[in-house]
Short mmCIF file of C-alpha atoms and ligand atoms in Angstrom, two decimals:
data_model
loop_
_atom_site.label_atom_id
_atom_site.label_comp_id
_atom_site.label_asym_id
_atom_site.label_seq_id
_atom_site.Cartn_x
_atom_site.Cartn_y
_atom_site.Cartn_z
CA UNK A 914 12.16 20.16 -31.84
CA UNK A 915 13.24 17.39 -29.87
CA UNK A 916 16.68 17.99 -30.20
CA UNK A 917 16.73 21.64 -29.05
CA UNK A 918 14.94 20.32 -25.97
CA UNK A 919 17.46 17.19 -25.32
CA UNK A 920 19.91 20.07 -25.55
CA UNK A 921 17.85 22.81 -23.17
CA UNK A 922 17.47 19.89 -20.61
CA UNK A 923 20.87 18.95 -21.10
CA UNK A 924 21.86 22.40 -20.68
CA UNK A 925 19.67 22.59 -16.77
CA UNK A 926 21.14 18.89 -15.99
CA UNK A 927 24.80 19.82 -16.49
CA UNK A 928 24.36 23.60 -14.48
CA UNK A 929 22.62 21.34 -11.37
CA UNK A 930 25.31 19.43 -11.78
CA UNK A 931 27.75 21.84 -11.57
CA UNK A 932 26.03 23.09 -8.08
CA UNK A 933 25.28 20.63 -6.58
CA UNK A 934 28.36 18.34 -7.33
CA UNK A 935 29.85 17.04 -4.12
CA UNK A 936 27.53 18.82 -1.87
CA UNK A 937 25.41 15.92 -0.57
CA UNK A 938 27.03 15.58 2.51
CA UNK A 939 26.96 19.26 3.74
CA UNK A 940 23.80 20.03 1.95
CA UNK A 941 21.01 20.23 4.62
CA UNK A 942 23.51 22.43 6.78
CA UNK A 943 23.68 24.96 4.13
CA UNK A 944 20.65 24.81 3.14
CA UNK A 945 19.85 25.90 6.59
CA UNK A 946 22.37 28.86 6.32
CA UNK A 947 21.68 30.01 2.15
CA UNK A 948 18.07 30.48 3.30
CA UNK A 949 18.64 33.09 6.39
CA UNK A 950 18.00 30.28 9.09
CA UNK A 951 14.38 29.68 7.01
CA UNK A 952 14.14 26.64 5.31
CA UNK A 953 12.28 24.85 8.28
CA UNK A 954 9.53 27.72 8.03
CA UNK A 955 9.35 27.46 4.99
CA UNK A 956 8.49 24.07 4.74
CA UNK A 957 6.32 24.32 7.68
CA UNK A 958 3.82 27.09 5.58
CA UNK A 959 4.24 24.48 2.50
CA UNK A 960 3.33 21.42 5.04
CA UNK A 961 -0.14 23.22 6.19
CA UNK A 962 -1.58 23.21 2.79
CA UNK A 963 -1.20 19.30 2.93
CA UNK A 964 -4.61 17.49 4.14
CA UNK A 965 -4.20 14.19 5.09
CA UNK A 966 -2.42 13.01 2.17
CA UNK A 967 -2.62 9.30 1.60
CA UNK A 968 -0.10 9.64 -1.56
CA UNK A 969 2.33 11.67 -2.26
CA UNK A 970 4.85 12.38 -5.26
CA UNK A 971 7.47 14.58 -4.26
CA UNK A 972 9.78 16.36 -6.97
CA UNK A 973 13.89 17.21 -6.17
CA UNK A 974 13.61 15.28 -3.23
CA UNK A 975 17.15 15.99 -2.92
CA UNK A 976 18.73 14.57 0.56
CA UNK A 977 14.98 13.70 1.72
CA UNK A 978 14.47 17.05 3.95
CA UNK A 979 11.00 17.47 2.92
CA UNK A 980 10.04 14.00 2.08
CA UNK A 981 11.44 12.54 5.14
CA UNK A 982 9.27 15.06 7.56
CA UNK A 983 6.01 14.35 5.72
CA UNK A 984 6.53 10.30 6.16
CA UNK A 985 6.89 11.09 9.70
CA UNK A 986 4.06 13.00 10.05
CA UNK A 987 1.32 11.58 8.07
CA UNK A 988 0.49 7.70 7.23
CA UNK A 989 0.85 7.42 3.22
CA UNK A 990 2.62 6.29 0.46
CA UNK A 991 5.47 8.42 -0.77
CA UNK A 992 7.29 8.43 -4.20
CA UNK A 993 10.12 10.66 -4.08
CA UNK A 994 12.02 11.99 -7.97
CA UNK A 995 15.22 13.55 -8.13
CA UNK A 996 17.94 13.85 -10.45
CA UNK A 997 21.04 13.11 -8.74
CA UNK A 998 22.49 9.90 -7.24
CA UNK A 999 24.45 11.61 -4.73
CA UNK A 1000 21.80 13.11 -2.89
CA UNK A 1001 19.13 9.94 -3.51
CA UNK A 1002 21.48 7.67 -2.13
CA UNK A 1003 21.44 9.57 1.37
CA UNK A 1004 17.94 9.71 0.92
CA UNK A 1005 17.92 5.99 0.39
CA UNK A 1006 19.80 6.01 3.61
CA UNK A 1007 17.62 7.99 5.80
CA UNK A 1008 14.69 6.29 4.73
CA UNK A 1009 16.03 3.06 5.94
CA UNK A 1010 17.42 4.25 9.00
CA UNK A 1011 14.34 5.30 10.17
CA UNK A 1012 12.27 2.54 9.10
CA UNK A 1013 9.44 4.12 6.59
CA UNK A 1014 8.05 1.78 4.50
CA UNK A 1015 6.02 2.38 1.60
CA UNK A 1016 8.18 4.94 0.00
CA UNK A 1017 9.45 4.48 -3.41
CA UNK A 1018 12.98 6.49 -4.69
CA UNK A 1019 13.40 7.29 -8.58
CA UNK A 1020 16.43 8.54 -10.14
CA UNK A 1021 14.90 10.58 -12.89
CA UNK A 1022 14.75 13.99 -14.31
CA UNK A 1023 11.23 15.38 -12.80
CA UNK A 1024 10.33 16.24 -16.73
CA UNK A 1025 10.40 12.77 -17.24
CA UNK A 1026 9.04 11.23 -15.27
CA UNK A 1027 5.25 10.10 -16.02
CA UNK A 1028 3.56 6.87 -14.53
CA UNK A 1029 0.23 5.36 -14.67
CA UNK A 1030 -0.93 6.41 -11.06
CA UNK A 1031 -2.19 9.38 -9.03
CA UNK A 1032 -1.33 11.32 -6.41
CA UNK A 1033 -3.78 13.22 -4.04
CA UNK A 1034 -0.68 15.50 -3.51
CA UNK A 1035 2.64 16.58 -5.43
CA UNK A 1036 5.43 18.41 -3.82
CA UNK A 1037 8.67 20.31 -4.44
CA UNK A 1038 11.24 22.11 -3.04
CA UNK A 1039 13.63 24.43 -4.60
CA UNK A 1040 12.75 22.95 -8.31
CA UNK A 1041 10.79 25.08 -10.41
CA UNK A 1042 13.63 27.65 -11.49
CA UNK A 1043 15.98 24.41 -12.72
CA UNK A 1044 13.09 22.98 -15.47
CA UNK A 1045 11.35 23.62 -18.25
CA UNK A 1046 8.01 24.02 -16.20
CA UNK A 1047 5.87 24.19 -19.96
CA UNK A 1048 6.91 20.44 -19.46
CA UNK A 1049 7.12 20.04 -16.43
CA UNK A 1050 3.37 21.57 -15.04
CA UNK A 1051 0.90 19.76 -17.47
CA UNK A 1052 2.93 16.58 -16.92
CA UNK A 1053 1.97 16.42 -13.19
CA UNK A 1054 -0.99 17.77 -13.37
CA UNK A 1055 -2.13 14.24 -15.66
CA UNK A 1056 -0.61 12.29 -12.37
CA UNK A 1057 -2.71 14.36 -9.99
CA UNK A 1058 -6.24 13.05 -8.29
CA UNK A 1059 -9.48 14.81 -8.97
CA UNK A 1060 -9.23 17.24 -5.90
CA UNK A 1061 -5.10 16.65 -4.84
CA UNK A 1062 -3.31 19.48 -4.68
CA UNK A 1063 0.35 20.61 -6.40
CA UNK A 1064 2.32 22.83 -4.41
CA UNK A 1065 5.88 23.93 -5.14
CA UNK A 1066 8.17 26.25 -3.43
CA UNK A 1067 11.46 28.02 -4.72
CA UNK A 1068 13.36 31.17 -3.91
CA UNK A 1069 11.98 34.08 -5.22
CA UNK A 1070 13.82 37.58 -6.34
CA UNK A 1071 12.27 39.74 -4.13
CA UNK A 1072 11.17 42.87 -5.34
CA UNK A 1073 11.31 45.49 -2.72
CA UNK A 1074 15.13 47.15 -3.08
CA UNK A 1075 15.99 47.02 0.19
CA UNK A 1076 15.18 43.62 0.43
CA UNK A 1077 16.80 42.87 -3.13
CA UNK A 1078 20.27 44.85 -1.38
CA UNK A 1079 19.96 42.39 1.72
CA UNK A 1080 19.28 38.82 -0.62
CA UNK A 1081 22.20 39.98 -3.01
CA UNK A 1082 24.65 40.83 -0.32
CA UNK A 1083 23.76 37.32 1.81
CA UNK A 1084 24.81 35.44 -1.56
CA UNK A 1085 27.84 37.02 -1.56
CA UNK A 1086 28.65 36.65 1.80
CA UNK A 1087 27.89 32.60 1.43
CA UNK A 1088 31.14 32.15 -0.13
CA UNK A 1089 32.88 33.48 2.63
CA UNK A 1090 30.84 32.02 5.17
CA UNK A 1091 31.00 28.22 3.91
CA UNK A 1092 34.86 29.10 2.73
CA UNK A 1093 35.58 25.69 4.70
CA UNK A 1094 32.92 24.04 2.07
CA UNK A 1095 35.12 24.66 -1.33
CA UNK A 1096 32.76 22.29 -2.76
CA UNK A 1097 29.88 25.01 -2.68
CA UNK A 1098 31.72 27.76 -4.48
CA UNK A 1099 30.10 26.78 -7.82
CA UNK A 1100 26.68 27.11 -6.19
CA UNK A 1101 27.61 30.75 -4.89
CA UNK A 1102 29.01 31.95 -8.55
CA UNK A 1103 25.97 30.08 -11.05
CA UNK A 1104 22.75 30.85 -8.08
CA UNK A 1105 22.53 34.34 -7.35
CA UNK A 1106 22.50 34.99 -11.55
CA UNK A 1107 19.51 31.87 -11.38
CA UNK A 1108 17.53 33.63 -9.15
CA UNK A 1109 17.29 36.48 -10.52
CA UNK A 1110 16.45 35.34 -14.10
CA UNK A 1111 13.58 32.92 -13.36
CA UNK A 1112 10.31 33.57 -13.73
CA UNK A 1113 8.80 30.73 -12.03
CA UNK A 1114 6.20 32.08 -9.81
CA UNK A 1115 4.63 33.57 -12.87
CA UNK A 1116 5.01 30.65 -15.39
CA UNK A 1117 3.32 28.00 -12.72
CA UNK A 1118 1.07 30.31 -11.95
CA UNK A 1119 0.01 30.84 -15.70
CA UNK A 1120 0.61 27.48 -16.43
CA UNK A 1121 -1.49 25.43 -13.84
CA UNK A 1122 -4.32 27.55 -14.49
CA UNK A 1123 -4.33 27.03 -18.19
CA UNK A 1124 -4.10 23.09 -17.25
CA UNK A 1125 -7.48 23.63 -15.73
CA UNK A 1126 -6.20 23.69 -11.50
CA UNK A 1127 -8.52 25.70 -9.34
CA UNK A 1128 -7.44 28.37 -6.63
CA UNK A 1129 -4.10 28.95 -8.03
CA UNK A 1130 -2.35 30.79 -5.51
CA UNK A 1131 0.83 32.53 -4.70
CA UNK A 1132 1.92 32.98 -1.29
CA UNK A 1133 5.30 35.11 -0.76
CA UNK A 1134 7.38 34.05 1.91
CA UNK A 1135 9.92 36.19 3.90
CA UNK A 1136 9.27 39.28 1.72
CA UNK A 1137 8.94 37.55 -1.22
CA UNK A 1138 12.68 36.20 -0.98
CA UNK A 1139 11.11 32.35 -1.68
CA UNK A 1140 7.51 31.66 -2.34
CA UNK A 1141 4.83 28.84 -2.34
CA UNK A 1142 2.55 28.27 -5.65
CA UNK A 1143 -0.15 25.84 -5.28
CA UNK A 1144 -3.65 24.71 -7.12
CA UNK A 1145 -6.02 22.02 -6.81
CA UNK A 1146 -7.69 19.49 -9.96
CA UNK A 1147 -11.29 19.84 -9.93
CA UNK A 1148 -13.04 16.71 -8.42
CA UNK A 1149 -15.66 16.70 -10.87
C1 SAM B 697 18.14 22.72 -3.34
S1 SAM B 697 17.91 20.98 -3.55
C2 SAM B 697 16.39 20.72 -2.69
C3 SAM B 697 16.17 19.31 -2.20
C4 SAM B 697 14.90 19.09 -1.41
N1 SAM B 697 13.71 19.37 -2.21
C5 SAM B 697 14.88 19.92 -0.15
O1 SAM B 697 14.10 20.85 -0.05
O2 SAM B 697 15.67 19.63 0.74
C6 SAM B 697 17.43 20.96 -5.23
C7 SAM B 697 17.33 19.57 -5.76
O3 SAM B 697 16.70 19.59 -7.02
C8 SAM B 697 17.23 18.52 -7.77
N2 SAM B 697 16.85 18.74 -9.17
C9 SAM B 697 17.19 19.79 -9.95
N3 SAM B 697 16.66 19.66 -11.18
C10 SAM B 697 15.94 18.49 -11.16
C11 SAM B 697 15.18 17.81 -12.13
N4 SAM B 697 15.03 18.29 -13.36
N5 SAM B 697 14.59 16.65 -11.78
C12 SAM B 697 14.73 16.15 -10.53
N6 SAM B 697 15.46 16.75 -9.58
C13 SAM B 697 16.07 17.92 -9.88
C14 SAM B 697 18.70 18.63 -7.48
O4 SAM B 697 19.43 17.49 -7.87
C15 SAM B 697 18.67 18.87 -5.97
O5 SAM B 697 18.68 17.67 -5.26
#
């Protein structure tokens, strides 16, 4: 049992690997331009579920988009998880540059990662469809305070076909656009086929119910092209 999921986890690890390898550098400007201009929106609709959040444990914090907005806006600890050096390290960086205090950086695999502390809120970006969410859901949820709230948000496969014509042909149009990016082209092959396969929406949504989170909600984003997933532990 163990082994087949060292070697399912190995499996995810190597393909994030393989897109995000050497992309650290360029990665919030892409990210910008892979998500039709909307990554900043779509943060901002994740941000508004977030009520004054004394401790937070964000997941893939990646390059520190997310993390580095909601140190700047709100007065709280922040640990931020994520699997790669490369990005963590200019993560590191930011944080330091800008002078936050009080926020802790682990180099971990999200599934892994389990401490003896609590959170009133857990985050992510762009995570769900690279884990084994059956892990990675109910392990959260035990760091999560009675009343915090989980969110996550991800790209979603939209379902209406004109929309599905318009988020196909935009992948395949990245690899032109960022042609001056060669490091990216693994991203554009291995993402689009990703996308399309995950069920993530669904599993969290199933999942954090079953682990006993209230309102579970899904809120589509952009015509369902990414999406937002949230619930709240009881406080009783
Ligand atoms: C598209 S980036 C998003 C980064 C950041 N959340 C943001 O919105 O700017 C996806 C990130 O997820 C990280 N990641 C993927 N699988 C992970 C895992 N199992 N544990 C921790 N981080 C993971 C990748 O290394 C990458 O930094």
């Amino acid at each position: 049992m163990s082994d087949v999921s060292t070697g399912e986890q190995g499996a995810r690890t190597e393909l994030v690997e393989e897109i995000f390898h050497g992309t650290g550098d360029t990665y919030d400007e892409v990210a910008h331009l892979a998500t039709f201009g909307r990554d900043k929106k779509w943060k901002e609709e994740l941000l508004s579920y977030l009520d004054s959040p004394k401790r937070i444990l964000d997941l893939a914090c990646g390059t520190g988009i997310l993390l580095l907005e909601m140190k700047r806006r709100f007065e709280c600890h922040i640990t931020g998880v994520e699997l790669r050096e490369e990005y963590l390290r200019i993560c590191r960086e930011r944080v330091s540059q800008r002078g936050y205090e009080d926020v802790r950086l682990v180099l971990s695999n999200a599934e892994d990662f389990l401490i003896e502390e609590t959170f009133d809120h857990i985050t992510s970006c762009y995570i769900p469809k690279y884990v084994n969410l059956e892990v990675l859901v109910p392990k959260m949820i035990r760091m999560l305070a009675p009343g915090g709230l989980f969110i996550m948000q991800d790209f979603a496969y939209p379902n209406e076909p004109w929309v599905q014509d318009i988020f196909d042909d935009h992948f395949k149009r990245m690899k032109e656009r960022c042609g001056h990016l060669p490091d990216w082209d693994d991203c554009w092959e291995r993402l689009p086929e990703v996308l399309k396969k995950s069920t993530w929406i669904e599993d969290t949504q199933r999942l954090m119910a079953q682990e006993g989170l209230e309102d579970v909600s899904v809120v589509e984003q952009s015509r369902r092209m990414s999406a937002l997933v949230y619930g709240r532990r009881p406080t009783g």
